[in-house]
Amino acid sequence: MTFGEQPAYLRVASDLREKIVKGALPPHTRLPSQARIREEYGVSDTVALEARKVLMAEGLVEGRSGSGTYVRARPVPRRIARSGYRPGIGASPFRQEQSADGVRGTWESRSEQEEAGPEVAARLGIQPGERVMRTRYVFRDAGEPMMLSTSWEPLSVTGRTPVMLPEEGPLGGCGVVDRMAAIDIVVDNVTEEVGARPGLADELGDLGGVPGHVVLVIERTYYAGGRAVETADVVVPADRYRVAYHLPVK
């Protein structure tokens, strides 16, 4: 095989990737061994090893202890709807969206106070070190982890009020808009910025991913009169889900 300017290991990885995508190497098939790759492509052991590492990092193959490296089954991506707040329902966006899709999702949450770090403080427009309520969520669909969320609310806004704990009290689980309205704060704007990055080890552990998997990160912030009252990072496994936005035209 003649290789051009592209590094040889990337050319080998590209060819193997194409075989996986087109079904020549179907799911659960053992990936050619390092020696087989070396012989078939006329490359060194180092090139063969690096090509396998690329496929591993892309999540296309997985190692099985004592057995070898196998092609992973490629999940069919499912949709996570992002349609924003809909008044009169009295539920968080996740609960609204699950209801609209006819799905009964479940979630786990844990809230605790902490000092805001520089990044969170900048997003909330407060000073680093100010107290915030951090709430971590794991959302599940039919028992499968589908999404993580970590939110921060400044205690200068919610402290010593009935809505200080997002999932407890008379408005527990009602979502930011309704909870803030209960303490006479009118949320009038929300922003979401979507990016992608490799998942962190603890995120992939919670989501059931493998090292190297990419996650989508939605950075969401609610505002009331220009003041941020809640900010959150929503993390979604990119290989299993697509984020779909429904934006009404007014």
PDB file of C-alpha atoms in Angstrom:
ATOM      1  CA  MET A   1       0.000   0.000   0.000  1.00  0.00           C
ATOM      2  CA  THR A   2       1.343   3.403  -0.970  1.00  0.00           C
ATOM      3  CA  PHE A   3       0.944   6.111   1.607  1.00  0.00           C
ATOM      4  CA  GLY A   4       0.888   9.817   0.803  1.00  0.00           C
ATOM      5  CA  GLU A   5       1.633  12.696   3.079  1.00  0.00           C
ATOM      6  CA  GLN A   6      -0.856  11.573   5.711  1.00  0.00           C
ATOM      7  CA  PRO A   7       0.802   9.557   8.486  1.00  0.00           C
ATOM      8  CA  ALA A   8       0.685   5.853   7.790  1.00  0.00           C
ATOM      9  CA  TYR A   9      -1.155   4.979  10.989  1.00  0.00           C
ATOM     10  CA  LEU A  10      -3.998   7.339  10.058  1.00  0.00           C
ATOM     11  CA  ARG A  11      -4.284   5.783   6.603  1.00  0.00           C
ATOM     12  CA  VAL A  12      -4.466   2.310   8.127  1.00  0.00           C
ATOM     13  CA  ALA A  13      -7.023   3.488  10.699  1.00  0.00           C
ATOM     14  CA  SER A  14      -9.070   5.123   7.923  1.00  0.00           C
ATOM     15  CA  ASP A  15      -9.186   1.912   5.917  1.00  0.00           C
ATOM     16  CA  LEU A  16     -10.183  -0.159   8.924  1.00  0.00           C
ATOM     17  CA  ARG A  17     -12.779   2.455   9.882  1.00  0.00           C
ATOM     18  CA  GLU A  18     -14.315   2.226   6.413  1.00  0.00           C
ATOM     19  CA  LYS A  19     -14.552  -1.546   6.720  1.00  0.00           C
ATOM     20  CA  ILE A  20     -16.325  -1.155  10.063  1.00  0.00           C
ATOM     21  CA  VAL A  21     -18.759   1.466   8.749  1.00  0.00           C
ATOM     22  CA  LYS A  22     -19.578  -0.528   5.583  1.00  0.00           C
ATOM     23  CA  GLY A  23     -20.032  -3.782   7.474  1.00  0.00           C
ATOM     24  CA  ALA A  24     -16.998  -5.648   6.208  1.00  0.00           C
ATOM     25  CA  LEU A  25     -16.021  -5.830   9.876  1.00  0.00           C
ATOM     26  CA  PRO A  26     -19.446  -6.196  11.542  1.00  0.00           C
ATOM     27  CA  PRO A  27     -20.160  -5.631  15.246  1.00  0.00           C
ATOM     28  CA  HIS A  28     -18.613  -8.159  17.647  1.00  0.00           C
ATOM     29  CA  THR A  29     -16.063  -9.220  15.006  1.00  0.00           C
ATOM     30  CA  ARG A  30     -12.510  -9.450  16.238  1.00  0.00           C
ATOM     31  CA  LEU A  31     -10.295  -6.690  14.865  1.00  0.00           C
ATOM     32  CA  PRO A  32      -7.310  -7.955  12.856  1.00  0.00           C
ATOM     33  CA  SER A  33      -4.358  -8.529  15.132  1.00  0.00           C
ATOM     34  CA  GLN A  34      -1.366  -6.236  15.184  1.00  0.00           C
ATOM     35  CA  ALA A  35       0.633  -8.821  13.254  1.00  0.00           C
ATOM     36  CA  ARG A  36      -2.143  -9.181  10.664  1.00  0.00           C
ATOM     37  CA  ILE A  37      -2.340  -5.410  10.164  1.00  0.00           C
ATOM     38  CA  ARG A  38       1.431  -5.244   9.798  1.00  0.00           C
ATOM     39  CA  GLU A  39       1.420  -7.916   7.101  1.00  0.00           C
ATOM     40  CA  GLU A  40      -1.672  -6.725   5.221  1.00  0.00           C
ATOM     41  CA  TYR A  41      -0.682  -3.070   5.044  1.00  0.00           C
ATOM     42  CA  GLY A  42       3.076  -3.477   4.930  1.00  0.00           C
ATOM     43  CA  VAL A  43       3.681  -1.280   7.969  1.00  0.00           C
ATOM     44  CA  SER A  44       5.678  -1.525  11.163  1.00  0.00           C
ATOM     45  CA  ASP A  45       4.416  -2.824  14.502  1.00  0.00           C
ATOM     46  CA  THR A  46       4.385   0.762  15.768  1.00  0.00           C
ATOM     47  CA  VAL A  47       2.120   1.922  12.926  1.00  0.00           C
ATOM     48  CA  ALA A  48      -0.217  -1.037  13.420  1.00  0.00           C
ATOM     49  CA  LEU A  49      -0.442  -0.344  17.150  1.00  0.00           C
ATOM     50  CA  GLU A  50      -1.127   3.372  16.642  1.00  0.00           C
ATOM     51  CA  ALA A  51      -3.868   2.616  14.097  1.00  0.00           C
ATOM     52  CA  ARG A  52      -5.604   0.358  16.609  1.00  0.00           C
ATOM     53  CA  LYS A  53      -5.296   3.068  19.251  1.00  0.00           C
ATOM     54  CA  VAL A  54      -7.061   5.532  16.920  1.00  0.00           C
ATOM     55  CA  LEU A  55     -10.025   3.187  16.486  1.00  0.00           C
ATOM     56  CA  MET A  56     -10.112   2.599  20.226  1.00  0.00           C
ATOM     57  CA  ALA A  57     -10.126   6.330  20.941  1.00  0.00           C
ATOM     58  CA  GLU A  58     -12.959   6.821  18.445  1.00  0.00           C
ATOM     59  CA  GLY A  59     -15.040   4.228  20.274  1.00  0.00           C
ATOM     60  CA  LEU A  60     -15.289   1.979  17.216  1.00  0.00           C
ATOM     61  CA  VAL A  61     -13.577  -0.970  18.908  1.00  0.00           C
ATOM     62  CA  GLU A  62     -13.211  -2.178  22.464  1.00  0.00           C
ATOM     63  CA  GLY A  63     -10.742  -4.403  24.241  1.00  0.00           C
ATOM     64  CA  ARG A  64     -11.947  -7.518  26.033  1.00  0.00           C
ATOM     65  CA  SER A  65      -9.682  -8.818  28.761  1.00  0.00           C
ATOM     66  CA  GLY A  66      -7.875 -11.961  27.680  1.00  0.00           C
ATOM     67  CA  SER A  67      -9.739 -12.119  24.374  1.00  0.00           C
ATOM     68  CA  GLY A  68      -8.621  -9.321  22.072  1.00  0.00           C
ATOM     69  CA  THR A  69     -10.084  -6.231  20.443  1.00  0.00           C
ATOM     70  CA  TYR A  70     -13.564  -6.322  18.913  1.00  0.00           C
ATOM     71  CA  VAL A  71     -15.760  -4.048  16.806  1.00  0.00           C
ATOM     72  CA  ARG A  72     -18.326  -2.302  18.984  1.00  0.00           C
ATOM     73  CA  ALA A  73     -22.004  -2.353  18.126  1.00  0.00           C
ATOM     74  CA  ARG A  74     -22.916   1.105  16.876  1.00  0.00           C
ATOM     75  CA  PRO A  75     -26.018   2.409  18.658  1.00  0.00           C
ATOM     76  CA  VAL A  76     -28.725   4.167  16.672  1.00  0.00           C
ATOM     77  CA  PRO A  77     -28.732   7.728  18.074  1.00  0.00           C
ATOM     78  CA  ARG A  78     -31.917   8.765  19.845  1.00  0.00           C
ATOM     79  CA  ARG A  79     -33.255  12.268  20.168  1.00  0.00           C
ATOM     80  CA  ILE A  80     -33.232  14.544  23.196  1.00  0.00           C
ATOM     81  CA  ALA A  81     -35.647  17.416  22.587  1.00  0.00           C
ATOM     82  CA  ARG A  82     -34.782  20.927  23.708  1.00  0.00           C
ATOM     83  CA  SER A  83     -37.888  23.059  23.437  1.00  0.00           C
ATOM     84  CA  GLY A  84     -37.380  25.441  26.327  1.00  0.00           C
ATOM     85  CA  TYR A  85     -39.842  26.375  29.024  1.00  0.00           C
ATOM     86  CA  ARG A  86     -43.550  25.892  28.348  1.00  0.00           C
ATOM     87  CA  PRO A  87     -45.805  27.721  30.844  1.00  0.00           C
ATOM     88  CA  GLY A  88     -48.699  26.174  32.662  1.00  0.00           C
ATOM     89  CA  ILE A  89     -47.194  22.682  32.974  1.00  0.00           C
ATOM     90  CA  GLY A  90     -45.393  23.076  36.283  1.00  0.00           C
ATOM     91  CA  ALA A  91     -42.453  20.846  35.480  1.00  0.00           C
ATOM     92  CA  SER A  92     -38.811  21.126  34.575  1.00  0.00           C
ATOM     93  CA  PRO A  93     -37.845  21.053  30.865  1.00  0.00           C
ATOM     94  CA  PHE A  94     -36.647  17.431  31.204  1.00  0.00           C
ATOM     95  CA  ARG A  95     -39.976  16.344  32.633  1.00  0.00           C
ATOM     96  CA  GLN A  96     -41.866  18.301  29.976  1.00  0.00           C
ATOM     97  CA  GLU A  97     -39.838  16.808  27.159  1.00  0.00           C
ATOM     98  CA  GLN A  98     -40.118  13.264  28.505  1.00  0.00           C
ATOM     99  CA  SER A  99     -43.872  13.688  28.805  1.00  0.00           C
ATOM    100  CA  ALA A 100     -44.148  15.035  25.248  1.00  0.00           C
ATOM    101  CA  ASP A 101     -42.275  12.000  23.903  1.00  0.00           C
ATOM    102  CA  GLY A 102     -44.389   9.567  25.912  1.00  0.00           C
ATOM    103  CA  VAL A 103     -41.386   8.432  27.943  1.00  0.00           C
ATOM    104  CA  ARG A 104     -41.252   7.976  31.681  1.00  0.00           C
ATOM    105  CA  GLY A 105     -37.756   9.050  32.577  1.00  0.00           C
ATOM    106  CA  THR A 106     -36.235   8.798  36.022  1.00  0.00           C
ATOM    107  CA  TRP A 107     -33.533  10.822  37.685  1.00  0.00           C
ATOM    108  CA  GLU A 108     -31.345  10.995  40.745  1.00  0.00           C
ATOM    109  CA  SER A 109     -30.174  14.240  42.293  1.00  0.00           C
ATOM    110  CA  ARG A 110     -27.982  15.515  45.094  1.00  0.00           C
ATOM    111  CA  SER A 111     -27.686  19.105  46.279  1.00  0.00           C
ATOM    112  CA  GLU A 112     -24.988  20.641  48.421  1.00  0.00           C
ATOM    113  CA  GLN A 113     -23.594  24.087  49.140  1.00  0.00           C
ATOM    114  CA  GLU A 114     -20.139  25.087  47.930  1.00  0.00           C
ATOM    115  CA  GLU A 115     -18.063  28.123  47.056  1.00  0.00           C
ATOM    116  CA  ALA A 116     -18.287  29.239  43.448  1.00  0.00           C
ATOM    117  CA  GLY A 117     -15.136  28.705  41.428  1.00  0.00           C
ATOM    118  CA  PRO A 118     -13.944  31.347  38.943  1.00  0.00           C
ATOM    119  CA  GLU A 119     -15.782  29.885  35.924  1.00  0.00           C
ATOM    120  CA  VAL A 120     -19.123  29.396  37.677  1.00  0.00           C
ATOM    121  CA  ALA A 121     -18.810  32.805  39.331  1.00  0.00           C
ATOM    122  CA  ALA A 122     -18.241  34.453  35.946  1.00  0.00           C
ATOM    123  CA  ARG A 123     -21.302  32.734  34.490  1.00  0.00           C
ATOM    124  CA  LEU A 124     -23.461  33.815  37.441  1.00  0.00           C
ATOM    125  CA  GLY A 125     -22.003  37.323  37.659  1.00  0.00           C
ATOM    126  CA  ILE A 126     -20.895  36.867  41.260  1.00  0.00           C
ATOM    127  CA  GLN A 127     -17.548  36.923  43.031  1.00  0.00           C
ATOM    128  CA  PRO A 128     -15.452  33.743  43.264  1.00  0.00           C
ATOM    129  CA  GLY A 129     -15.941  32.201  46.662  1.00  0.00           C
ATOM    130  CA  GLU A 130     -19.570  33.282  47.022  1.00  0.00           C
ATOM    131  CA  ARG A 131     -21.861  30.487  48.193  1.00  0.00           C
ATOM    132  CA  VAL A 132     -23.910  28.581  45.632  1.00  0.00           C
ATOM    133  CA  MET A 133     -26.183  25.564  45.692  1.00  0.00           C
ATOM    134  CA  ARG A 134     -24.817  22.875  43.400  1.00  0.00           C
ATOM    135  CA  THR A 135     -27.179  20.114  42.270  1.00  0.00           C
ATOM    136  CA  ARG A 136     -25.997  17.095  40.327  1.00  0.00           C
ATOM    137  CA  TYR A 137     -28.420  14.969  38.301  1.00  0.00           C
ATOM    138  CA  VAL A 138     -28.288  11.649  36.503  1.00  0.00           C
ATOM    139  CA  PHE A 139     -31.217  11.254  34.095  1.00  0.00           C
ATOM    140  CA  ARG A 140     -32.266   7.831  32.831  1.00  0.00           C
ATOM    141  CA  ASP A 141     -34.444   6.535  30.009  1.00  0.00           C
ATOM    142  CA  ALA A 142     -35.769   3.006  30.618  1.00  0.00           C
ATOM    143  CA  GLY A 143     -33.044   2.611  33.228  1.00  0.00           C
ATOM    144  CA  GLU A 144     -30.227   3.615  30.859  1.00  0.00           C
ATOM    145  CA  PRO A 145     -28.236   6.724  31.795  1.00  0.00           C
ATOM    146  CA  MET A 146     -28.885   9.301  29.090  1.00  0.00           C
ATOM    147  CA  MET A 147     -27.841  12.679  30.447  1.00  0.00           C
ATOM    148  CA  LEU A 148     -25.995  14.353  33.295  1.00  0.00           C
ATOM    149  CA  SER A 149     -26.553  17.848  34.621  1.00  0.00           C
ATOM    150  CA  THR A 150     -24.816  19.991  37.198  1.00  0.00           C
ATOM    151  CA  SER A 151     -26.523  23.255  38.115  1.00  0.00           C
ATOM    152  CA  TRP A 152     -25.471  26.154  40.306  1.00  0.00           C
ATOM    153  CA  GLU A 153     -27.735  28.749  41.898  1.00  0.00           C
ATOM    154  CA  PRO A 154     -26.410  31.717  43.908  1.00  0.00           C
ATOM    155  CA  LEU A 155     -27.550  31.534  47.512  1.00  0.00           C
ATOM    156  CA  SER A 156     -27.748  35.320  47.464  1.00  0.00           C
ATOM    157  CA  VAL A 157     -30.886  34.672  45.377  1.00  0.00           C
ATOM    158  CA  THR A 158     -32.400  31.490  46.821  1.00  0.00           C
ATOM    159  CA  GLY A 159     -30.797  31.212  50.280  1.00  0.00           C
ATOM    160  CA  ARG A 160     -33.263  30.960  53.172  1.00  0.00           C
ATOM    161  CA  THR A 161     -36.218  30.671  50.803  1.00  0.00           C
ATOM    162  CA  PRO A 162     -38.597  27.710  50.208  1.00  0.00           C
ATOM    163  CA  VAL A 163     -36.858  27.011  46.867  1.00  0.00           C
ATOM    164  CA  MET A 164     -33.284  26.858  48.128  1.00  0.00           C
ATOM    165  CA  LEU A 165     -33.140  23.107  47.380  1.00  0.00           C
ATOM    166  CA  PRO A 166     -34.229  22.510  43.755  1.00  0.00           C
ATOM    167  CA  GLU A 167     -35.636  19.019  44.341  1.00  0.00           C
ATOM    168  CA  GLU A 168     -37.160  19.486  47.781  1.00  0.00           C
ATOM    169  CA  GLY A 169     -39.948  21.518  49.344  1.00  0.00           C
ATOM    170  CA  PRO A 170     -43.348  22.487  47.936  1.00  0.00           C
ATOM    171  CA  LEU A 171     -41.901  23.356  44.497  1.00  0.00           C
ATOM    172  CA  GLY A 172     -39.274  20.620  44.332  1.00  0.00           C
ATOM    173  CA  GLY A 173     -38.739  19.510  40.753  1.00  0.00           C
ATOM    174  CA  CYS A 174     -40.802  22.299  39.223  1.00  0.00           C
ATOM    175  CA  GLY A 175     -37.958  23.830  37.254  1.00  0.00           C
ATOM    176  CA  VAL A 176     -36.121  27.117  37.488  1.00  0.00           C
ATOM    177  CA  VAL A 177     -38.824  29.384  36.020  1.00  0.00           C
ATOM    178  CA  ASP A 178     -41.608  28.317  38.389  1.00  0.00           C
ATOM    179  CA  ARG A 179     -39.334  28.117  41.406  1.00  0.00           C
ATOM    180  CA  MET A 180     -38.008  31.615  40.865  1.00  0.00           C
ATOM    181  CA  ALA A 181     -41.517  32.942  40.288  1.00  0.00           C
ATOM    182  CA  ALA A 182     -42.425  31.639  43.748  1.00  0.00           C
ATOM    183  CA  ILE A 183     -39.924  34.090  45.269  1.00  0.00           C
ATOM    184  CA  ASP A 184     -41.033  36.950  42.989  1.00  0.00           C
ATOM    185  CA  ILE A 185     -38.197  36.637  40.474  1.00  0.00           C
ATOM    186  CA  VAL A 186     -39.333  36.673  36.852  1.00  0.00           C
ATOM    187  CA  VAL A 187     -37.082  34.675  34.523  1.00  0.00           C
ATOM    188  CA  ASP A 188     -37.216  36.388  31.138  1.00  0.00           C
ATOM    189  CA  ASN A 189     -34.345  34.873  29.179  1.00  0.00           C
ATOM    190  CA  VAL A 190     -32.380  31.657  28.822  1.00  0.00           C
ATOM    191  CA  THR A 191     -29.273  30.964  26.771  1.00  0.00           C
ATOM    192  CA  GLU A 192     -27.786  27.656  25.702  1.00  0.00           C
ATOM    193  CA  GLU A 193     -24.367  27.140  24.134  1.00  0.00           C
ATOM    194  CA  VAL A 194     -23.566  23.702  22.705  1.00  0.00           C
ATOM    195  CA  GLY A 195     -20.041  22.309  22.441  1.00  0.00           C
ATOM    196  CA  ALA A 196     -18.286  18.952  22.285  1.00  0.00           C
ATOM    197  CA  ARG A 197     -15.279  17.473  24.064  1.00  0.00           C
ATOM    198  CA  PRO A 198     -13.936  14.111  25.249  1.00  0.00           C
ATOM    199  CA  GLY A 199     -15.890  12.913  28.251  1.00  0.00           C
ATOM    200  CA  LEU A 200     -14.278  13.062  31.661  1.00  0.00           C
ATOM    201  CA  ALA A 201     -13.624   9.761  33.412  1.00  0.00           C
ATOM    202  CA  ASP A 202     -16.363  10.245  36.031  1.00  0.00           C
ATOM    203  CA  GLU A 203     -18.873  11.395  33.365  1.00  0.00           C
ATOM    204  CA  LEU A 204     -18.241   8.354  31.183  1.00  0.00           C
ATOM    205  CA  GLY A 205     -18.467   6.154  34.262  1.00  0.00           C
ATOM    206  CA  ASP A 206     -21.948   7.525  35.027  1.00  0.00           C
ATOM    207  CA  LEU A 207     -23.053   7.412  31.360  1.00  0.00           C
ATOM    208  CA  GLY A 208     -21.692   3.960  30.603  1.00  0.00           C
ATOM    209  CA  GLY A 209     -19.168   5.170  28.026  1.00  0.00           C
ATOM    210  CA  VAL A 210     -15.563   4.216  27.379  1.00  0.00           C
ATOM    211  CA  PRO A 211     -12.438   6.402  27.467  1.00  0.00           C
ATOM    212  CA  GLY A 212     -12.207   8.610  24.412  1.00  0.00           C
ATOM    213  CA  HIS A 213     -15.943   8.926  23.843  1.00  0.00           C
ATOM    214  CA  VAL A 214     -17.141  12.397  22.930  1.00  0.00           C
ATOM    215  CA  VAL A 215     -19.897  14.147  24.867  1.00  0.00           C
ATOM    216  CA  LEU A 216     -22.069  17.110  23.968  1.00  0.00           C
ATOM    217  CA  VAL A 217     -22.070  19.836  26.612  1.00  0.00           C
ATOM    218  CA  ILE A 218     -24.949  22.306  26.798  1.00  0.00           C
ATOM    219  CA  GLU A 219     -24.056  25.346  28.870  1.00  0.00           C
ATOM    220  CA  ARG A 220     -27.402  26.801  29.986  1.00  0.00           C
ATOM    221  CA  THR A 221     -28.057  29.967  31.971  1.00  0.00           C
ATOM    222  CA  TYR A 222     -31.361  31.469  33.140  1.00  0.00           C
ATOM    223  CA  TYR A 223     -31.630  35.245  33.553  1.00  0.00           C
ATOM    224  CA  ALA A 224     -34.040  37.579  35.318  1.00  0.00           C
ATOM    225  CA  GLY A 225     -33.704  41.215  34.293  1.00  0.00           C
ATOM    226  CA  GLY A 226     -30.174  40.570  33.057  1.00  0.00           C
ATOM    227  CA  ARG A 227     -29.099  38.834  36.265  1.00  0.00           C
ATOM    228  CA  ALA A 228     -28.129  35.167  36.085  1.00  0.00           C
ATOM    229  CA  VAL A 229     -30.154  33.129  38.585  1.00  0.00           C
ATOM    230  CA  GLU A 230     -29.051  29.631  37.542  1.00  0.00           C
ATOM    231  CA  THR A 231     -26.406  28.122  35.309  1.00  0.00           C
ATOM    232  CA  ALA A 232     -25.889  24.484  34.412  1.00  0.00           C
ATOM    233  CA  ASP A 233     -23.790  22.081  32.356  1.00  0.00           C
ATOM    234  CA  VAL A 234     -25.846  19.385  30.644  1.00  0.00           C
ATOM    235  CA  VAL A 235     -23.748  16.456  29.387  1.00  0.00           C
ATOM    236  CA  VAL A 236     -25.033  14.045  26.728  1.00  0.00           C
ATOM    237  CA  PRO A 237     -23.201  11.045  25.176  1.00  0.00           C
ATOM    238  CA  ALA A 238     -22.717  12.032  21.524  1.00  0.00           C
ATOM    239  CA  ASP A 239     -22.643   8.469  20.194  1.00  0.00           C
ATOM    240  CA  ARG A 240     -26.101   7.638  21.571  1.00  0.00           C
ATOM    241  CA  TYR A 241     -28.073  10.867  21.425  1.00  0.00           C
ATOM    242  CA  ARG A 242     -28.741  13.868  19.238  1.00  0.00           C
ATOM    243  CA  VAL A 243     -29.924  17.167  20.700  1.00  0.00           C
ATOM    244  CA  ALA A 244     -32.906  18.520  18.725  1.00  0.00           C
ATOM    245  CA  TYR A 245     -34.128  22.091  19.182  1.00  0.00           C
ATOM    246  CA  HIS A 246     -37.715  23.173  18.611  1.00  0.00           C
ATOM    247  CA  LEU A 247     -37.743  26.950  18.302  1.00  0.00           C
ATOM    248  CA  PRO A 248     -41.169  28.523  17.767  1.00  0.00           C
ATOM    249  CA  VAL A 249     -41.388  31.464  15.389  1.00  0.00           C
ATOM    250  CA  LYS A 250     -43.133  34.402  17.032  1.00  0.00           C
TER     251      LYS A 250
END
